[in-house]
Short mmCIF file of C-alpha atoms in Angstrom, two decimals:
data_model
loop_
_atom_site.label_atom_id
_atom_site.label_comp_id
_atom_site.label_asym_id
_atom_site.label_seq_id
_atom_site.Cartn_x
_atom_site.Cartn_y
_atom_site.Cartn_z
CA MET A 1 78.41 124.14 108.83
CA LYS A 2 81.28 124.36 106.36
CA VAL A 3 84.15 121.88 106.49
CA ILE A 4 87.73 122.53 105.41
CA ILE A 5 90.27 119.72 105.01
CA PRO A 6 93.87 120.74 104.18
CA LEU A 7 95.54 118.03 102.05
CA ALA A 8 98.25 119.90 100.16
CA GLY A 9 101.35 118.41 101.82
CA PHE A 10 103.96 116.41 99.92
CA GLY A 11 103.76 113.51 102.40
CA THR A 12 107.53 113.26 102.71
CA ARG A 13 107.25 111.19 105.90
CA MET A 14 105.27 108.54 104.00
CA ARG A 15 107.76 107.96 101.20
CA PRO A 16 108.28 105.83 99.14
CA HIS A 17 104.48 105.41 99.03
CA THR A 18 103.76 109.08 98.40
CA TRP A 19 105.98 109.25 95.34
CA SER A 20 103.02 107.77 93.46
CA ARG A 21 99.95 108.96 95.43
CA PRO A 22 98.95 111.54 98.04
CA LYS A 23 99.12 110.39 101.65
CA ALA A 24 95.40 111.03 102.13
CA LEU A 25 94.75 108.14 99.75
CA MET A 26 96.90 105.66 101.66
CA HIS A 27 94.84 102.62 102.63
CA VAL A 28 94.23 101.57 106.21
CA ALA A 29 91.65 99.17 107.69
CA GLY A 30 89.58 98.81 104.55
CA ASN A 31 89.44 102.46 103.49
CA THR A 32 91.66 105.39 102.60
CA VAL A 33 92.76 107.82 105.29
CA LEU A 34 90.54 110.48 103.72
CA GLY A 35 87.65 108.02 103.54
CA HIS A 36 87.90 107.35 107.27
CA ILE A 37 88.01 111.10 107.97
CA LEU A 38 84.88 111.73 105.91
CA GLU A 39 83.08 108.82 107.57
CA GLN A 40 83.80 110.21 111.03
CA ILE A 41 82.52 113.71 110.18
CA GLU A 42 79.59 112.59 108.03
CA ALA A 43 77.08 114.24 110.38
CA ILE A 44 78.52 117.71 109.74
CA THR A 45 79.26 117.52 105.99
CA THR A 46 75.86 118.99 105.18
CA ASP A 47 77.13 122.27 103.67
CA GLU A 48 80.19 123.01 101.54
CA VAL A 49 83.27 120.82 101.98
CA ILE A 50 86.48 122.51 100.88
CA PHE A 51 89.51 120.34 100.13
CA ILE A 52 92.83 122.20 100.02
CA VAL A 53 95.03 120.29 97.59
CA GLY A 54 98.48 120.61 96.10
CA TYR A 55 100.73 117.64 95.46
CA LYS A 56 98.77 115.12 93.34
CA GLY A 57 95.63 117.11 94.01
CA ALA A 58 93.98 115.84 90.83
CA GLU A 59 94.02 112.32 92.29
CA ILE A 60 92.28 113.53 95.46
CA GLU A 61 89.67 115.41 93.43
CA ALA A 62 89.00 112.35 91.26
CA TRP A 63 88.70 110.10 94.33
CA VAL A 64 86.28 112.46 96.10
CA ASN A 65 84.15 112.84 92.97
CA GLU A 66 84.00 109.06 92.57
CA HIS A 67 83.32 108.06 96.17
CA TYR A 68 81.60 111.16 97.62
CA ALA A 69 79.73 112.61 94.64
CA HIS A 70 76.93 113.72 96.98
CA LEU A 71 79.15 116.27 98.72
CA ASN A 72 79.04 119.94 97.78
CA ALA A 73 82.79 119.76 97.25
CA HIS A 74 85.23 122.51 96.29
CA PHE A 75 88.96 122.15 95.61
CA VAL A 76 91.34 124.99 96.45
CA ILE A 77 94.92 124.68 95.23
CA GLN A 78 97.86 125.65 97.45
CA GLU A 79 100.66 125.99 94.91
CA GLU A 80 103.36 126.96 97.41
CA PRO A 81 103.89 125.21 100.79
CA LEU A 82 103.73 128.38 102.87
CA GLY A 83 102.09 126.82 105.93
CA GLN A 84 98.81 125.74 107.48
CA ALA A 85 97.39 129.22 107.98
CA HIS A 86 98.27 130.19 104.41
CA ALA A 87 96.35 127.14 103.17
CA LEU A 88 93.28 128.24 105.15
CA TRP A 89 93.69 131.83 103.97
CA LEU A 90 93.32 130.58 100.40
CA CYS A 91 89.78 129.53 101.43
CA ARG A 92 88.89 133.04 102.62
CA ASP A 93 86.10 133.47 100.06
CA PHE A 94 84.25 130.59 101.78
CA LEU A 95 84.61 132.10 105.26
CA ASP A 96 81.43 133.98 106.12
CA GLU A 97 79.11 134.03 109.14
CA SER A 98 78.58 130.26 108.90
CA PRO A 99 80.26 127.95 111.42
CA VAL A 100 83.44 126.29 110.15
CA PHE A 101 85.01 122.97 111.09
CA MET A 102 88.53 122.19 109.90
CA THR A 103 90.60 119.05 110.28
CA PHE A 104 93.99 118.14 108.86
CA GLY A 105 94.18 115.23 106.46
CA ASP A 106 96.72 113.06 108.25
CA GLY A 107 94.72 112.22 111.38
CA ILE A 108 91.58 110.14 111.88
CA ILE A 109 89.53 111.66 114.69
CA ASP A 110 86.22 110.68 116.24
CA ALA A 111 84.44 113.07 118.58
CA GLU A 112 80.98 114.32 119.55
CA TYR A 113 80.66 116.40 116.39
CA GLU A 114 76.89 116.58 116.66
CA GLN A 115 77.34 118.69 119.81
CA LEU A 116 79.03 121.52 117.91
CA HIS A 117 75.71 123.01 116.87
CA ALA A 118 74.86 123.76 120.50
CA GLN A 119 78.16 125.41 121.51
CA ALA A 120 77.90 128.92 122.99
CA VAL A 121 81.64 129.70 122.77
CA ASP A 122 83.50 131.24 119.81
CA GLY A 123 85.57 128.17 119.03
CA ILE A 124 86.54 124.64 119.98
CA ALA A 125 89.96 122.96 119.86
CA PHE A 126 89.83 119.17 119.85
CA VAL A 127 92.36 117.72 122.25
CA GLU A 128 93.75 114.51 123.71
CA GLU A 129 95.94 114.19 126.79
CA VAL A 130 99.39 112.76 126.02
CA GLU A 131 102.31 111.70 128.19
CA ASP A 132 104.94 113.62 126.22
CA PRO A 133 103.58 116.75 124.49
CA ARG A 134 106.87 118.02 123.08
CA SER A 135 106.15 116.93 119.50
CA PHE A 136 102.64 118.41 119.44
CA GLY A 137 100.85 121.69 119.72
CA VAL A 138 99.27 121.98 123.17
CA ALA A 139 96.40 123.97 124.64
CA VAL A 140 97.08 125.95 127.81
CA LEU A 141 93.89 126.46 129.82
CA GLY A 142 92.92 129.17 132.26
CA GLU A 143 91.08 128.68 135.53
CA ASP A 144 87.77 129.07 133.70
CA GLY A 145 88.61 126.17 131.38
CA ALA A 146 89.06 128.43 128.34
CA VAL A 147 92.12 128.23 126.11
CA LYS A 148 94.65 130.93 126.98
CA GLN A 149 97.38 129.93 124.55
CA ILE A 150 98.37 127.37 121.92
CA ILE A 151 102.04 126.39 122.21
CA GLU A 152 103.63 124.65 119.24
CA LYS A 153 106.00 121.85 120.34
CA PRO A 154 106.59 122.94 123.95
CA GLU A 155 109.98 122.36 125.56
CA THR A 156 108.53 121.12 128.87
CA LEU A 157 105.94 118.59 130.07
CA ALA A 158 103.90 121.22 131.92
CA HIS A 159 100.92 121.12 129.54
CA LYS A 160 99.74 117.79 128.15
CA LEU A 161 96.54 118.61 126.23
CA ALA A 162 97.68 117.93 122.67
CA VAL A 163 95.66 119.73 120.00
CA VAL A 164 94.91 116.99 117.48
CA GLY A 165 94.54 119.16 114.38
CA ALA A 166 90.79 119.79 114.38
CA TYR A 167 89.00 123.04 115.22
CA TRP A 168 85.51 124.52 115.13
CA PHE A 169 84.75 128.23 114.68
CA LYS A 170 81.29 129.57 115.41
CA ASN A 171 81.73 132.33 112.82
CA GLY A 172 84.04 131.89 109.85
CA ARG A 173 84.64 135.63 109.59
CA SER A 174 86.58 135.63 112.85
CA LEU A 175 89.03 133.11 111.39
CA LYS A 176 89.23 135.07 108.13
CA SER A 177 90.07 138.25 110.03
CA ALA A 178 92.98 136.60 111.84
CA LEU A 179 94.28 134.99 108.64
CA ASP A 180 94.08 138.27 106.73
CA ARG A 181 96.09 139.99 109.46
CA MET A 182 98.73 137.24 109.44
CA ILE A 183 99.26 137.52 105.70
CA ALA A 184 99.22 141.33 105.69
CA GLU A 185 101.73 141.58 108.56
CA GLU A 186 103.72 138.49 107.42
CA ILE A 187 103.48 136.86 110.84
CA LYS A 188 105.54 133.70 110.38
CA THR A 189 107.20 131.01 112.47
CA LYS A 190 110.26 129.35 110.93
CA GLY A 191 109.35 130.87 107.59
CA GLU A 192 105.76 129.55 107.52
CA TYR A 193 102.30 130.81 108.41
CA TYR A 194 101.26 128.62 111.36
CA LEU A 195 97.66 128.15 112.44
CA ALA A 196 98.79 128.39 116.07
CA ASP A 197 99.85 132.01 115.41
CA ALA A 198 96.46 132.84 113.88
CA LEU A 199 94.75 131.34 116.92
CA GLY A 200 97.04 133.43 119.11
CA LEU A 201 95.78 136.59 117.41
CA LEU A 202 92.18 135.53 118.02
CA LEU A 203 92.83 134.77 121.70
CA GLN A 204 94.52 138.15 122.16
CA ASP A 205 91.35 139.79 120.86
CA GLY A 206 89.16 138.00 123.42
CA PHE A 207 88.12 135.01 121.31
CA LYS A 208 86.51 132.49 123.67
CA MET A 209 87.85 129.03 122.83
CA HIS A 210 87.20 125.86 124.81
CA THR A 211 88.37 122.29 124.26
CA MET A 212 86.57 119.08 123.43
CA ALA A 213 88.08 115.64 124.10
CA THR A 214 88.22 113.14 121.27
CA LYS A 215 86.81 109.62 121.35
CA PHE A 216 89.91 108.57 119.46
CA TRP A 217 92.70 110.19 117.48
CA PHE A 218 94.90 108.11 115.20
CA ASP A 219 97.85 109.59 113.34
CA ALA A 220 98.36 108.44 109.76
CA GLY A 221 101.37 110.54 108.78
CA THR A 222 104.21 108.00 108.86
CA PRO A 223 104.56 104.31 107.91
CA THR A 224 104.93 103.27 111.54
CA ASN A 225 101.93 105.32 112.63
CA ILE A 226 99.71 104.14 109.81
CA LEU A 227 100.42 100.53 110.80
CA GLU A 228 99.49 101.38 114.38
CA THR A 229 96.33 103.12 113.14
CA ASN A 230 95.48 100.03 111.09
CA LYS A 231 95.87 97.91 114.23
CA ARG A 232 93.70 100.15 116.38
CA LEU A 233 90.94 100.58 113.80
CA LEU A 234 90.77 96.85 113.19
CA GLY A 235 90.62 96.37 116.94
CA LEU A 236 87.63 98.73 117.06
CA GLY A 237 85.69 96.60 114.60
CA TYR A 238 86.70 97.94 111.18
CA GLY A 239 87.71 94.48 109.97
CA SER A 240 85.87 91.96 107.81
CA GLU A 241 83.07 90.30 109.75
CA ASP A 242 83.09 87.29 107.43
CA ALA A 243 86.86 86.69 107.42
CA ILE A 244 86.76 83.54 109.56
CA ASP A 245 83.76 82.10 107.71
CA ARG A 246 85.52 82.78 104.42
CA SER A 247 88.67 81.08 105.61
CA TYR A 248 86.67 77.92 106.38
CA GLY A 249 85.59 77.68 102.75
CA GLU A 250 88.99 78.52 101.30
CA ASP A 251 92.52 77.37 102.01
CA PHE A 252 93.78 79.88 104.56
CA THR A 253 93.77 80.65 108.28
CA VAL A 254 92.69 83.88 109.96
CA ILE A 255 93.82 85.27 113.31
CA PRO A 256 91.44 88.23 113.78
CA PRO A 257 91.03 91.10 113.52
CA VAL A 258 91.73 91.44 109.80
CA PHE A 259 90.27 93.16 106.76
CA ILE A 260 90.19 91.16 103.54
CA HIS A 261 88.70 92.72 100.43
CA GLU A 262 86.16 90.45 98.78
CA THR A 263 88.16 90.36 95.54
CA ALA A 264 91.47 89.36 97.15
CA VAL A 265 92.74 85.85 96.35
CA ILE A 266 94.19 84.00 99.35
CA ASP A 267 95.78 80.58 98.99
CA GLY A 268 97.52 78.59 101.72
CA CYS A 269 98.15 81.60 103.97
CA VAL A 270 97.98 82.61 107.61
CA LEU A 271 96.66 86.16 108.02
CA GLY A 272 96.66 88.17 111.20
CA PRO A 273 96.36 89.62 113.57
CA TYR A 274 96.00 93.23 112.37
CA VAL A 275 96.26 92.68 108.62
CA SER A 276 94.49 94.59 105.83
CA ILE A 277 94.37 93.09 102.34
CA GLY A 278 93.29 95.31 99.44
CA PRO A 279 91.25 94.54 96.30
CA GLU A 280 92.63 92.09 93.73
CA ALA A 281 95.64 91.31 95.95
CA HIS A 282 96.96 87.77 95.49
CA LEU A 283 98.69 85.95 98.35
CA GLU A 284 100.10 82.42 98.10
CA ARG A 285 101.80 80.50 100.93
CA VAL A 286 102.33 83.65 102.98
CA ILE A 287 102.26 84.33 106.73
CA VAL A 288 101.35 87.97 107.36
CA LYS A 289 100.76 89.92 110.55
CA HIS A 290 100.62 93.61 111.51
CA SER A 291 100.73 94.68 107.85
CA ILE A 292 98.85 96.42 105.04
CA ILE A 293 98.87 94.81 101.59
CA ASP A 294 97.53 97.16 98.93
CA ALA A 295 95.49 96.55 95.80
CA ASN A 296 96.71 94.31 92.99
CA SER A 297 99.84 93.23 94.85
CA LYS A 298 101.20 89.71 94.73
CA LEU A 299 103.03 88.02 97.61
CA THR A 300 104.36 84.48 97.51
CA ASP A 301 106.35 82.18 99.80
CA MET A 302 107.25 84.54 102.61
CA ASN A 303 106.77 85.55 106.22
CA LEU A 304 105.88 89.23 106.51
CA THR A 305 105.42 91.42 109.59
CA GLU A 306 104.99 95.16 110.29
CA SER A 307 105.08 95.97 106.59
CA LEU A 308 103.44 98.23 104.02
CA ILE A 309 103.23 96.80 100.52
CA GLY A 310 102.12 99.28 97.86
CA GLU A 311 99.78 98.80 94.94
CA LYS A 312 100.72 96.52 92.02
CA SER A 313 103.84 95.28 93.78
CA GLU A 314 105.34 91.79 93.63
CA VAL A 315 107.27 90.41 96.58
CA ALA A 316 108.48 86.83 96.97
CA GLY A 317 110.61 84.76 99.33
CA SER A 318 112.19 85.01 102.80
CA SER A 319 111.06 86.69 106.04
CA GLN A 320 111.00 90.47 105.93
CA THR A 321 109.82 93.76 107.33
CA LEU A 322 109.25 96.02 104.33
CA PHE A 323 107.96 99.43 103.26
CA VAL A 324 107.48 98.80 99.54
CA GLY A 325 106.07 101.55 97.30
CA ASP A 326 103.64 101.12 94.42
CA ASN A 327 104.64 99.20 91.28
CA SER A 328 107.68 97.60 92.91
CA LYS A 329 109.07 94.14 92.30
CA MET A 330 111.24 92.33 94.88
CA LYS A 331 112.46 88.77 95.20
CA PHE A 332 114.44 87.32 98.11
CA ASN A 333 116.28 84.03 97.86
#
């Protein structure tokens, strides 16, 4: 099974952090977003894995080569942001009779991926029921349980099965055919080539698509959402198992769950709940909760909550809620 992960977006919703790195390499619960994605789909990354990159794509390629050198990885560049379906169309040379799984790079999804090999249908859309579907794409099902239509950001609450941005295709050529037709006929929505439109073409031609529920789906596309994802992953056991034992031997207090990198220096602090501390971070006399502190950052004499502190940043003094990008320096009196 081939895997495609589109990662070419500018990450505008994650600024200021994405001025200096791609959003897929944002840290959450002891790993990068992309690292969590690859961990969840490890069972199906046995063939080629195609990463669609654009903005700061060289950083993604370097990270994958360093941390996942065992993957048969390819990097396809999307130079113009012409839409999701356009990004996939750029991978058309990889789309053959092999099954294809694709997942967008701003969501961490766990599901029964090992069951995909036994599916008799043409495709699977991974879904989760939501209370308000109006900011999502939703799957509309027929009486037989098959997908009749994918509606992008519906105006009503009639259909609540949100499509979480992951799909499986039994035969990659079927996807290629729909993408080729979209590009040739310039089928666009709001000036972009949307995957939902490509799926619509497939469904019109009798493509049999069913849905599969996720075990969990965590969005990592905005600062607020990545903090919530950090909280939920830590709550699921992605924290440091030795955090409390470590705190006994050093001068700090832990309110679990937390993740503390083994190289972080903690002195006279209270950490937690729901805190992730990156490598070589240095915290002195700080109370932190519901926050992510990235690598090589230094915090002193402050009370911090619901904050993202970027790499190599220095923040001191006062009580704050902050979204601080990489290489920043801030002092509050």
